[in-house]
mmCIF file of C-alpha atoms and ligand atoms in Angstrom:
data_model
loop_
_atom_site.group_PDB
_atom_site.id
_atom_site.type_symbol
_atom_site.label_atom_id
_atom_site.label_comp_id
_atom_site.label_asym_id
_atom_site.label_seq_id
_atom_site.Cartn_x
_atom_site.Cartn_y
_atom_site.Cartn_z
ATOM 1 C CA UNK A 1300 -0.388 -53.128 32.662
ATOM 2 C CA UNK A 1301 -4.082 -52.454 32.263
ATOM 3 C CA UNK A 1302 -3.643 -49.201 34.170
ATOM 4 C CA UNK A 1303 -0.822 -48.160 31.866
ATOM 5 C CA UNK A 1304 -2.958 -48.920 28.793
ATOM 6 C CA UNK A 1305 -5.801 -46.867 30.282
ATOM 7 C CA UNK A 1306 -3.443 -43.961 30.972
ATOM 8 C CA UNK A 1307 -2.108 -44.092 27.402
ATOM 9 C CA UNK A 1308 -5.704 -44.115 26.117
ATOM 10 C CA UNK A 1309 -6.567 -41.119 28.291
ATOM 11 C CA UNK A 1310 -3.552 -39.169 27.048
ATOM 12 C CA UNK A 1311 -4.206 -40.189 23.430
ATOM 13 C CA UNK A 1312 -7.818 -39.026 23.545
ATOM 14 C CA UNK A 1313 -6.850 -35.790 25.201
ATOM 15 C CA UNK A 1314 -8.957 -36.459 28.294
ATOM 16 C CA UNK A 1315 -6.073 -35.570 30.565
ATOM 17 C CA UNK A 1316 -5.678 -32.232 28.803
ATOM 18 C CA UNK A 1317 -9.363 -31.598 29.366
ATOM 19 C CA UNK A 1318 -9.102 -32.239 33.081
ATOM 20 C CA UNK A 1319 -6.106 -29.932 33.308
ATOM 21 C CA UNK A 1320 -8.070 -27.056 31.789
ATOM 22 C CA UNK A 1321 -11.353 -27.816 33.545
ATOM 23 C CA UNK A 1322 -11.305 -24.983 36.036
ATOM 24 C CA UNK A 1323 -12.587 -21.871 34.329
ATOM 25 C CA UNK A 1324 -15.316 -21.293 36.930
ATOM 26 C CA UNK A 1325 -12.742 -21.534 39.738
ATOM 27 C CA UNK A 1326 -10.399 -19.039 38.103
ATOM 28 C CA UNK A 1327 -13.271 -16.663 37.311
ATOM 29 C CA UNK A 1328 -14.351 -16.788 40.960
ATOM 30 C CA UNK A 1329 -10.811 -16.270 42.212
ATOM 31 C CA UNK A 1330 -10.252 -13.361 39.842
ATOM 32 C CA UNK A 1331 -13.629 -11.855 40.737
ATOM 33 C CA UNK A 1332 -14.808 -11.159 37.176
ATOM 34 C CA UNK A 1333 -15.414 -12.743 33.770
ATOM 35 C CA UNK A 1334 -13.016 -11.957 30.927
ATOM 36 C CA UNK A 1335 -15.375 -11.470 28.001
ATOM 37 C CA UNK A 1336 -13.912 -11.372 24.482
ATOM 38 C CA UNK A 1337 -15.724 -8.887 22.261
ATOM 39 C CA UNK A 1338 -14.981 -7.061 19.016
ATOM 40 C CA UNK A 1339 -14.026 -3.436 18.718
ATOM 41 C CA UNK A 1340 -17.293 -1.781 17.823
ATOM 42 C CA UNK A 1341 -20.527 -3.227 16.505
ATOM 43 C CA UNK A 1342 -23.563 -1.175 17.504
ATOM 44 C CA UNK A 1343 -26.379 -3.263 18.976
ATOM 45 C CA UNK A 1344 -24.054 -6.185 19.760
ATOM 46 C CA UNK A 1345 -20.904 -4.847 21.427
ATOM 47 C CA UNK A 1346 -19.892 -1.225 21.574
ATOM 48 C CA UNK A 1347 -18.283 0.988 24.222
ATOM 49 C CA UNK A 1348 -19.722 4.456 24.926
ATOM 50 C CA UNK A 1349 -17.524 7.523 25.465
ATOM 51 C CA UNK A 1350 -17.049 6.530 29.119
ATOM 52 C CA UNK A 1351 -15.907 3.024 28.115
ATOM 53 C CA UNK A 1352 -19.155 1.357 29.221
ATOM 54 C CA UNK A 1353 -20.014 -1.570 26.949
ATOM 55 C CA UNK A 1354 -23.506 -2.457 25.764
ATOM 56 C CA UNK A 1355 -25.169 -4.695 23.215
ATOM 57 C CA UNK A 1356 -26.779 -8.095 22.824
ATOM 58 C CA UNK A 1357 -23.462 -9.981 23.038
ATOM 59 C CA UNK A 1358 -22.411 -7.847 26.001
ATOM 60 C CA UNK A 1359 -25.657 -8.745 27.765
ATOM 61 C CA UNK A 1360 -24.725 -12.427 27.492
ATOM 62 C CA UNK A 1361 -21.558 -11.692 29.497
ATOM 63 C CA UNK A 1362 -23.538 -9.580 31.952
ATOM 64 C CA UNK A 1363 -26.013 -12.449 32.423
ATOM 65 C CA UNK A 1364 -23.091 -14.801 33.005
ATOM 66 C CA UNK A 1365 -21.669 -12.434 35.602
ATOM 67 C CA UNK A 1366 -25.035 -12.333 37.382
ATOM 68 C CA UNK A 1367 -25.327 -16.141 37.218
ATOM 69 C CA UNK A 1368 -21.917 -16.491 38.906
ATOM 70 C CA UNK A 1369 -21.628 -13.417 41.155
ATOM 71 C CA UNK A 1370 -25.266 -12.292 41.569
ATOM 72 C CA UNK A 1371 -24.523 -8.939 39.861
ATOM 73 C CA UNK A 1372 -24.069 -8.094 36.184
ATOM 74 C CA UNK A 1373 -21.018 -5.847 36.267
ATOM 75 C CA UNK A 1374 -18.269 -8.309 37.193
ATOM 76 C CA UNK A 1375 -17.046 -8.388 33.613
ATOM 77 C CA UNK A 1376 -13.938 -7.119 31.865
ATOM 78 C CA UNK A 1377 -14.420 -6.592 28.119
ATOM 79 C CA UNK A 1378 -11.435 -7.351 25.922
ATOM 80 C CA UNK A 1379 -11.754 -6.374 22.273
ATOM 81 C CA UNK A 1380 -10.045 -8.169 19.389
ATOM 82 C CA UNK A 1381 -10.432 -8.342 15.630
ATOM 83 C CA UNK A 1382 -12.043 -11.334 13.907
ATOM 84 C CA UNK A 1383 -8.548 -12.485 12.867
ATOM 85 C CA UNK A 1384 -7.154 -12.547 16.426
ATOM 86 C CA UNK A 1385 -10.229 -13.546 18.449
ATOM 87 C CA UNK A 1386 -9.644 -17.320 18.491
ATOM 88 C CA UNK A 1387 -6.046 -16.968 19.692
ATOM 89 C CA UNK A 1388 -7.379 -14.654 22.416
ATOM 90 C CA UNK A 1389 -9.648 -17.493 23.598
ATOM 91 C CA UNK A 1390 -7.173 -20.349 23.085
ATOM 92 C CA UNK A 1391 -4.448 -18.547 25.030
ATOM 93 C CA UNK A 1392 -6.738 -18.086 28.042
ATOM 94 C CA UNK A 1393 -6.802 -14.303 27.759
ATOM 95 C CA UNK A 1394 -10.607 -14.504 27.762
ATOM 96 C CA UNK A 1395 -13.060 -16.996 29.293
ATOM 97 C CA UNK A 1396 -15.408 -16.815 26.333
ATOM 98 C CA UNK A 1397 -15.974 -14.936 23.109
ATOM 99 C CA UNK A 1398 -19.354 -13.247 22.893
ATOM 100 C CA UNK A 1399 -19.073 -11.218 19.674
ATOM 101 C CA UNK A 1400 -21.126 -12.601 16.806
ATOM 102 C CA UNK A 1401 -18.919 -15.605 16.166
ATOM 103 C CA UNK A 1402 -20.444 -17.926 13.586
ATOM 104 C CA UNK A 1403 -20.640 -21.599 14.575
ATOM 105 C CA UNK A 1404 -18.944 -23.864 12.041
ATOM 106 C CA UNK A 1405 -17.657 -27.427 12.130
ATOM 107 C CA UNK A 1406 -14.056 -26.435 11.403
ATOM 108 C CA UNK A 1407 -14.034 -23.944 14.292
ATOM 109 C CA UNK A 1408 -15.748 -26.375 16.663
ATOM 110 C CA UNK A 1409 -13.580 -29.389 15.843
ATOM 111 C CA UNK A 1410 -10.447 -27.836 14.373
ATOM 112 C CA UNK A 1411 -9.708 -24.950 16.727
ATOM 113 C CA UNK A 1412 -10.372 -26.691 20.046
ATOM 114 C CA UNK A 1413 -13.525 -24.690 20.750
ATOM 115 C CA UNK A 1414 -17.004 -25.445 22.041
ATOM 116 C CA UNK A 1415 -19.879 -23.351 20.755
ATOM 117 C CA UNK A 1416 -22.394 -22.846 23.535
ATOM 118 C CA UNK A 1417 -25.662 -21.798 21.963
ATOM 119 C CA UNK A 1418 -26.988 -19.365 19.393
ATOM 120 C CA UNK A 1419 -27.892 -15.832 20.415
ATOM 121 C CA UNK A 1420 -28.487 -14.412 16.941
ATOM 122 C CA UNK A 1421 -29.289 -16.011 13.595
ATOM 123 C CA UNK A 1422 -27.755 -13.976 10.826
ATOM 124 C CA UNK A 1423 -26.834 -14.331 7.165
ATOM 125 C CA UNK A 1424 -24.400 -12.692 4.802
ATOM 126 C CA UNK A 1425 -25.447 -9.852 2.541
ATOM 127 C CA UNK A 1426 -23.991 -7.145 0.311
ATOM 128 C CA UNK A 1427 -24.068 -3.363 0.485
ATOM 129 C CA UNK A 1428 -23.661 -1.465 -2.783
ATOM 130 C CA UNK A 1429 -24.048 2.067 -4.067
ATOM 131 C CA UNK A 1430 -27.534 2.663 -5.419
ATOM 132 C CA UNK A 1431 -26.398 2.808 -9.046
ATOM 133 C CA UNK A 1432 -25.316 -0.832 -8.799
ATOM 134 C CA UNK A 1433 -28.376 -2.078 -6.943
ATOM 135 C CA UNK A 1434 -30.747 -2.519 -9.870
ATOM 136 C CA UNK A 1435 -29.011 -5.624 -11.181
ATOM 137 C CA UNK A 1436 -28.998 -7.306 -7.754
ATOM 138 C CA UNK A 1437 -26.376 -9.839 -6.809
ATOM 139 C CA UNK A 1438 -25.928 -11.001 -10.403
ATOM 140 C CA UNK A 1439 -24.754 -7.485 -11.241
ATOM 141 C CA UNK A 1440 -21.685 -8.089 -9.070
ATOM 142 C CA UNK A 1441 -20.045 -10.411 -11.632
ATOM 143 C CA UNK A 1442 -16.539 -8.993 -12.039
ATOM 144 C CA UNK A 1443 -16.920 -6.680 -9.018
ATOM 145 C CA UNK A 1444 -14.376 -5.686 -6.410
ATOM 146 C CA UNK A 1445 -15.664 -6.719 -2.980
ATOM 147 C CA UNK A 1446 -14.441 -5.446 0.404
ATOM 148 C CA UNK A 1447 -14.529 -7.745 3.397
ATOM 149 C CA UNK A 1448 -12.807 -8.707 6.637
ATOM 150 C CA UNK A 1449 -10.080 -11.277 7.131
ATOM 151 C CA UNK A 1450 -10.437 -14.327 9.397
ATOM 152 C CA UNK A 1451 -14.184 -14.525 8.891
ATOM 153 C CA UNK A 1452 -16.725 -16.924 7.456
ATOM 154 C CA UNK A 1453 -17.620 -13.973 5.246
ATOM 155 C CA UNK A 1454 -14.473 -14.447 3.164
ATOM 156 C CA UNK A 1455 -15.232 -18.137 2.652
ATOM 157 C CA UNK A 1456 -18.914 -17.625 1.812
ATOM 158 C CA UNK A 1457 -17.954 -14.979 -0.702
ATOM 159 C CA UNK A 1458 -15.538 -17.343 -2.440
ATOM 160 C CA UNK A 1459 -18.077 -20.223 -2.343
ATOM 161 C CA UNK A 1460 -20.887 -18.113 -3.739
ATOM 162 C CA UNK A 1461 -18.985 -16.601 -6.622
ATOM 163 C CA UNK A 1462 -17.334 -19.901 -7.571
ATOM 164 C CA UNK A 1463 -20.574 -21.876 -7.487
ATOM 165 C CA UNK A 1464 -22.340 -19.212 -9.576
ATOM 166 C CA UNK A 1465 -19.443 -18.984 -12.051
ATOM 167 C CA UNK A 1466 -18.993 -15.312 -11.231
ATOM 168 C CA UNK A 1467 -15.697 -13.465 -10.935
ATOM 169 C CA UNK A 1468 -14.690 -11.003 -8.219
ATOM 170 C CA UNK A 1469 -11.658 -9.351 -6.732
ATOM 171 C CA UNK A 1470 -11.514 -9.475 -2.930
ATOM 172 C CA UNK A 1471 -10.132 -6.493 -1.004
ATOM 173 C CA UNK A 1472 -9.544 -7.683 2.533
ATOM 174 C CA UNK A 1473 -8.919 -5.759 5.770
ATOM 175 C CA UNK A 1474 -8.534 -6.672 9.425
ATOM 176 C CA UNK A 1475 -11.043 -4.287 11.017
ATOM 177 C CA UNK A 1476 -14.585 -3.263 10.145
ATOM 178 C CA UNK A 1477 -13.607 0.419 10.208
ATOM 179 C CA UNK A 1478 -10.972 -0.242 7.535
ATOM 180 C CA UNK A 1479 -13.459 -2.133 5.367
ATOM 181 C CA UNK A 1480 -16.058 0.619 5.628
ATOM 182 C CA UNK A 1481 -13.488 3.352 4.936
ATOM 183 C CA UNK A 1482 -12.324 1.501 1.803
ATOM 184 C CA UNK A 1483 -15.898 1.001 0.621
ATOM 185 C CA UNK A 1484 -16.721 4.684 1.171
ATOM 186 C CA UNK A 1485 -13.548 5.673 -0.686
ATOM 187 C CA UNK A 1486 -14.876 3.607 -3.614
ATOM 188 C CA UNK A 1487 -12.020 1.140 -3.467
ATOM 189 C CA UNK A 1488 -14.631 -1.581 -3.928
ATOM 190 C CA UNK A 1489 -18.023 -1.940 -5.583
ATOM 191 C CA UNK A 1490 -19.567 -3.858 -2.679
ATOM 192 C CA UNK A 1491 -19.114 -4.453 1.044
ATOM 193 C CA UNK A 1492 -20.061 -7.891 2.307
ATOM 194 C CA UNK A 1493 -20.543 -9.202 5.853
ATOM 195 C CA UNK A 1494 -23.335 -10.443 8.142
ATOM 196 C CA UNK A 1495 -26.495 -8.459 7.411
ATOM 197 C CA UNK A 1496 -26.716 -7.248 11.023
ATOM 198 C CA UNK A 1497 -23.379 -5.480 10.575
ATOM 199 C CA UNK A 1498 -24.463 -3.997 7.271
ATOM 200 C CA UNK A 1499 -27.573 -2.630 9.030
ATOM 201 C CA UNK A 1500 -25.462 -1.213 11.875
ATOM 202 C CA UNK A 1501 -23.044 0.451 9.455
ATOM 203 C CA UNK A 1502 -25.468 1.769 6.825
ATOM 204 C CA UNK A 1503 -26.843 4.542 9.034
ATOM 205 C CA UNK A 1504 -23.321 5.683 9.914
ATOM 206 C CA UNK A 1505 -22.115 6.205 6.343
ATOM 207 C CA UNK A 1506 -21.529 9.788 5.204
ATOM 208 C CA UNK A 1507 -24.526 9.541 2.877
ATOM 209 C CA UNK A 1508 -26.677 6.573 3.945
ATOM 210 C CA UNK A 1509 -29.286 7.311 1.271
ATOM 211 C CA UNK A 1510 -26.738 6.600 -1.469
ATOM 212 C CA UNK A 1511 -26.357 2.944 -0.499
ATOM 213 C CA UNK A 1512 -28.569 -0.124 -0.260
ATOM 214 C CA UNK A 1513 -28.330 -3.588 1.227
ATOM 215 C CA UNK A 1514 -29.243 -6.108 -1.464
ATOM 216 C CA UNK A 1515 -32.148 -8.376 -0.493
ATOM 217 C CA UNK A 1516 -30.256 -11.626 -1.162
ATOM 218 C CA UNK A 1517 -28.724 -13.590 1.743
ATOM 219 C CA UNK A 1518 -25.967 -16.000 0.721
ATOM 220 C CA UNK A 1519 -25.261 -17.868 3.970
ATOM 221 C CA UNK A 1520 -26.621 -19.163 7.240
ATOM 222 C CA UNK A 1521 -24.822 -17.707 10.222
ATOM 223 C CA UNK A 1522 -25.633 -19.127 13.647
ATOM 224 C CA UNK A 1523 -23.812 -16.717 15.966
ATOM 225 C CA UNK A 1524 -23.259 -17.227 19.657
ATOM 226 C CA UNK A 1525 -20.829 -17.510 22.559
ATOM 227 C CA UNK A 1526 -17.899 -19.887 22.340
ATOM 228 C CA UNK A 1527 -15.527 -21.317 24.958
ATOM 229 C CA UNK A 1528 -12.391 -23.481 24.972
ATOM 230 C CA UNK A 1529 -12.915 -27.199 24.530
ATOM 231 C CA UNK A 1530 -12.212 -29.398 27.562
ATOM 232 C CA UNK A 1531 -14.116 -27.659 30.347
ATOM 233 C CA UNK A 1532 -17.595 -29.153 30.270
ATOM 234 C CA UNK A 1533 -18.718 -27.354 33.399
ATOM 235 C CA UNK A 1534 -17.898 -23.943 31.933
ATOM 236 C CA UNK A 1535 -19.467 -24.806 28.568
ATOM 237 C CA UNK A 1536 -22.635 -25.850 30.433
ATOM 238 C CA UNK A 1537 -22.721 -22.627 32.444
ATOM 239 C CA UNK A 1538 -22.488 -20.492 29.300
ATOM 240 C CA UNK A 1539 -24.902 -22.692 27.305
ATOM 241 C CA UNK A 1540 -27.507 -22.871 30.075
ATOM 242 C CA UNK A 1541 -27.288 -19.181 30.869
ATOM 243 C CA UNK A 1542 -28.233 -18.496 27.240
ATOM 244 C CA UNK A 1543 -30.951 -21.160 27.493
ATOM 245 C CA UNK A 1544 -32.270 -19.547 30.684
ATOM 246 C CA UNK A 1545 -32.743 -16.212 28.896
ATOM 247 C CA UNK A 1546 -34.693 -17.878 26.091
ATOM 248 C CA UNK A 1547 -36.716 -20.117 28.436
ATOM 249 C CA UNK A 1548 -37.611 -17.087 30.545
ATOM 250 C CA UNK A 1549 -39.102 -15.360 27.515
ATOM 251 C CA UNK A 1550 -41.106 -18.452 26.662
ATOM 252 C CA UNK A 1551 -42.326 -18.861 30.249
ATOM 253 C CA UNK A 1552 -43.275 -15.184 30.575
ATOM 254 C CA UNK A 1553 -40.582 -14.395 33.152
ATOM 255 C CA UNK A 1554 -39.179 -10.865 32.890
ATOM 256 C CA UNK A 1555 -36.766 -8.694 34.851
ATOM 257 C CA UNK A 1556 -39.831 -6.918 36.252
ATOM 258 C CA UNK A 1557 -41.830 -9.952 37.404
ATOM 259 C CA UNK A 1558 -39.074 -12.424 38.305
ATOM 260 C CA UNK A 1559 -39.435 -11.938 42.092
ATOM 261 C CA UNK A 1560 -43.160 -12.454 41.948
ATOM 262 C CA UNK A 1561 -42.818 -15.446 39.596
ATOM 263 C CA UNK A 1562 -40.359 -17.100 41.939
ATOM 264 C CA UNK A 1563 -42.659 -16.570 44.911
ATOM 265 C CA UNK A 1564 -45.983 -17.465 43.331
ATOM 266 C CA UNK A 1565 -45.603 -19.410 40.062
ATOM 267 C CA UNK A 1566 -47.063 -22.894 40.124
ATOM 268 C CA UNK A 1567 -45.519 -23.892 36.790
ATOM 269 C CA UNK A 1568 -42.963 -26.636 37.560
ATOM 270 C CA UNK A 1569 -40.443 -25.561 34.888
ATOM 271 C CA UNK A 1570 -40.617 -21.894 35.918
ATOM 272 C CA UNK A 1571 -40.030 -22.935 39.521
ATOM 273 C CA UNK A 1572 -36.973 -25.028 38.574
ATOM 274 C CA UNK A 1573 -35.624 -22.273 36.292
ATOM 275 C CA UNK A 1574 -35.812 -19.735 39.105
ATOM 276 C CA UNK A 1575 -34.469 -22.069 41.792
ATOM 277 C CA UNK A 1576 -37.750 -22.162 43.736
ATOM 278 C CA UNK A 1577 -37.661 -25.960 43.361
ATOM 279 C CA UNK A 1578 -34.836 -28.385 42.660
ATOM 280 C CA UNK A 1579 -31.101 -27.844 42.602
ATOM 281 C CA UNK A 1580 -30.271 -27.277 38.947
ATOM 282 C CA UNK A 1581 -27.704 -24.559 39.644
ATOM 283 C CA UNK A 1582 -25.738 -26.802 41.979
ATOM 284 C CA UNK A 1583 -25.254 -29.332 39.169
ATOM 285 C CA UNK A 1584 -23.085 -26.722 37.454
ATOM 286 C CA UNK A 1585 -21.306 -25.520 40.595
ATOM 287 C CA UNK A 1586 -23.531 -22.419 40.876
ATOM 288 C CA UNK A 1587 -26.048 -21.101 43.356
ATOM 289 C CA UNK A 1588 -29.597 -22.288 42.614
ATOM 290 C CA UNK A 1589 -30.595 -18.657 42.070
ATOM 291 C CA UNK A 1590 -28.147 -18.355 39.103
ATOM 292 C CA UNK A 1591 -30.850 -18.030 36.413
ATOM 293 C CA UNK A 1592 -33.054 -15.877 38.646
ATOM 294 C CA UNK A 1593 -30.120 -13.486 39.098
ATOM 295 C CA UNK A 1594 -29.312 -13.462 35.368
ATOM 296 C CA UNK A 1595 -32.915 -12.702 34.371
ATOM 297 C CA UNK A 1596 -33.332 -10.090 37.071
ATOM 298 C CA UNK A 1597 -30.132 -8.323 35.961
ATOM 299 C CA UNK A 1598 -30.508 -8.340 32.167
ATOM 300 C CA UNK A 1599 -34.044 -9.523 31.399
ATOM 301 C CA UNK A 1600 -35.145 -12.408 29.188
ATOM 302 C CA UNK A 1601 -33.985 -12.843 25.583
ATOM 303 C CA UNK A 1602 -36.901 -10.769 24.274
ATOM 304 C CA UNK A 1603 -36.064 -7.891 26.613
ATOM 305 C CA UNK A 1604 -32.392 -8.072 25.612
ATOM 306 C CA UNK A 1605 -33.316 -8.051 21.923
ATOM 307 C CA UNK A 1606 -35.685 -5.116 22.355
ATOM 308 C CA UNK A 1607 -33.200 -3.067 24.386
ATOM 309 C CA UNK A 1608 -30.378 -3.454 21.870
ATOM 310 C CA UNK A 1609 -31.992 -4.139 18.504
ATOM 311 C CA UNK A 1610 -35.548 -2.805 18.954
ATOM 312 C CA UNK A 1611 -36.761 0.545 17.576
ATOM 313 C CA UNK A 1612 -34.969 2.381 20.402
ATOM 314 C CA UNK A 1613 -31.837 0.206 20.301
ATOM 315 C CA UNK A 1614 -28.420 1.194 18.974
ATOM 316 C CA UNK A 1615 -29.476 -0.367 15.674
ATOM 317 C CA UNK A 1616 -33.007 -1.444 14.767
ATOM 318 C CA UNK A 1617 -33.251 -4.972 13.357
ATOM 319 C CA UNK A 1618 -36.894 -6.086 13.190
ATOM 320 C CA UNK A 1619 -37.367 -9.371 15.043
ATOM 321 C CA UNK A 1620 -39.370 -10.903 12.239
ATOM 322 C CA UNK A 1621 -37.419 -13.988 11.215
ATOM 323 C CA UNK A 1622 -35.349 -16.762 12.746
ATOM 324 C CA UNK A 1623 -34.683 -14.837 15.958
ATOM 325 C CA UNK A 1624 -38.275 -15.123 17.141
ATOM 326 C CA UNK A 1625 -39.138 -17.798 19.678
ATOM 327 C CA UNK A 1626 -39.811 -21.224 18.137
ATOM 328 C CA UNK A 1627 -43.416 -20.904 19.361
ATOM 329 C CA UNK A 1628 -43.749 -17.769 17.197
ATOM 330 C CA UNK A 1629 -42.232 -19.230 14.043
ATOM 331 C CA UNK A 1630 -38.545 -18.608 14.807
ATOM 332 C CA UNK A 1631 -35.631 -20.781 15.896
ATOM 333 C CA UNK A 1632 -35.053 -19.513 19.437
ATOM 334 C CA UNK A 1633 -35.545 -22.626 21.531
ATOM 335 C CA UNK A 1634 -34.338 -23.749 24.931
ATOM 336 C CA UNK A 1635 -34.105 -27.389 25.978
ATOM 337 C CA UNK A 1636 -35.973 -28.246 29.175
ATOM 338 C CA UNK A 1637 -35.128 -27.044 32.638
ATOM 339 C CA UNK A 1638 -35.477 -30.465 34.224
HETATM 340 N N1 LIG B 2454 -19.846 -13.875 11.924
HETATM 341 C C1 LIG B 2454 -18.709 -13.949 11.027
HETATM 342 C C2 LIG B 2454 -18.186 -12.591 10.721
HETATM 343 C C3 LIG B 2454 -17.514 -11.960 11.900
HETATM 344 C C4 LIG B 2454 -17.177 -10.539 11.593
HETATM 345 O O1 LIG B 2454 -16.783 -10.197 10.474
HETATM 346 N N2 LIG B 2454 -17.346 -9.721 12.531
HETATM 347 C C5 LIG B 2454 -17.114 -8.348 12.288
HETATM 348 C C6 LIG B 2454 -18.294 -7.730 11.606
HETATM 349 S S1 LIG B 2454 -19.818 -8.491 12.107
HETATM 350 C C7 LIG B 2454 -16.867 -7.697 13.587
HETATM 351 O O2 LIG B 2454 -16.927 -8.305 14.611
HETATM 352 N N3 LIG B 2454 -16.607 -6.432 13.515
HETATM 353 C C8 LIG B 2454 -16.518 -5.591 14.617
HETATM 354 C C9 LIG B 2454 -15.210 -5.613 15.308
HETATM 355 O O3 LIG B 2454 -14.392 -6.519 15.099
HETATM 356 O O4 LIG B 2454 -15.024 -4.692 16.062
HETATM 357 C C10 LIG B 2454 -17.625 -14.835 11.610
HETATM 358 O O5 LIG B 2454 -17.766 -15.308 12.731
HETATM 359 O O6 LIG B 2454 -16.611 -15.064 10.940
#
């Protein structure tokens, strides 16, 4: 009887469902590559070149994951989706994770059966307007028509902001970023709103970039990072700790260039555990102990990834002067301990 009650409790709490889906690492290994859910095109974060080769900060997270699992960074298939279809893509098992500037919210975490697994970029929502409108700032948008993308936190923040400031607006909503930008350029709306990183990436690509400005105000907090299905703790840990490894490596001074030497000669206990010179941290997650070593060697630490994609020579330049700095330099990038 007790056993029956325990079984009912397990089913009721969904634990059984979790066990049933707890095999992402096994299926990734069997398949031979990671299915990485990205968006269609967002320079600096995820964008294919003319040969179909993907790059960007979010892409590098999937490359690091590939290296952590397979020892090399290119065992990844990139599957694009729009913001409106991305969660179904993950829930249905089409992808193993989304790594495409998804903002972490309670309703997504708890309501969609997802597990957010770290923050790779702190963002916030802003507005792009034509220069003539810029002088009055955000307040000047009372009564404006605003273009944005469906299925995003952007839509909700927009509604919250205007309601709480007793301002009126007319939303014009599209599924893809290209559609939003085309509508804004065709003057179908007075403003274009989304995460400020996207505004920065798109501004330079407008027909006449000098005619537009991004308003200084930021109306939201957006903690963006990779997300997996709920119920597979091992997989969530692998994604979360791969991101942590990239951040810890920056803090500990480990780079793609010095990682071999650091592994061989470092006397710092945490560096040695991170790189698998001591301890068996990788094994706890079902990985080789060189998982983080391989990830760092393949893609570099978080600072190198940021510089490559968002530095002055990156696909879009976003100065690393705010929350995305390491915690020790006044930012929020922080990794728990490798112990
Ligand atoms: N971070 C917000 C906004 C997401 C969003 O709108 N993403 C857009 C612009 S950053 C995007 O991914 N566009 C590129 C694409 O889908 O190809 C969210 O998670 O809801």
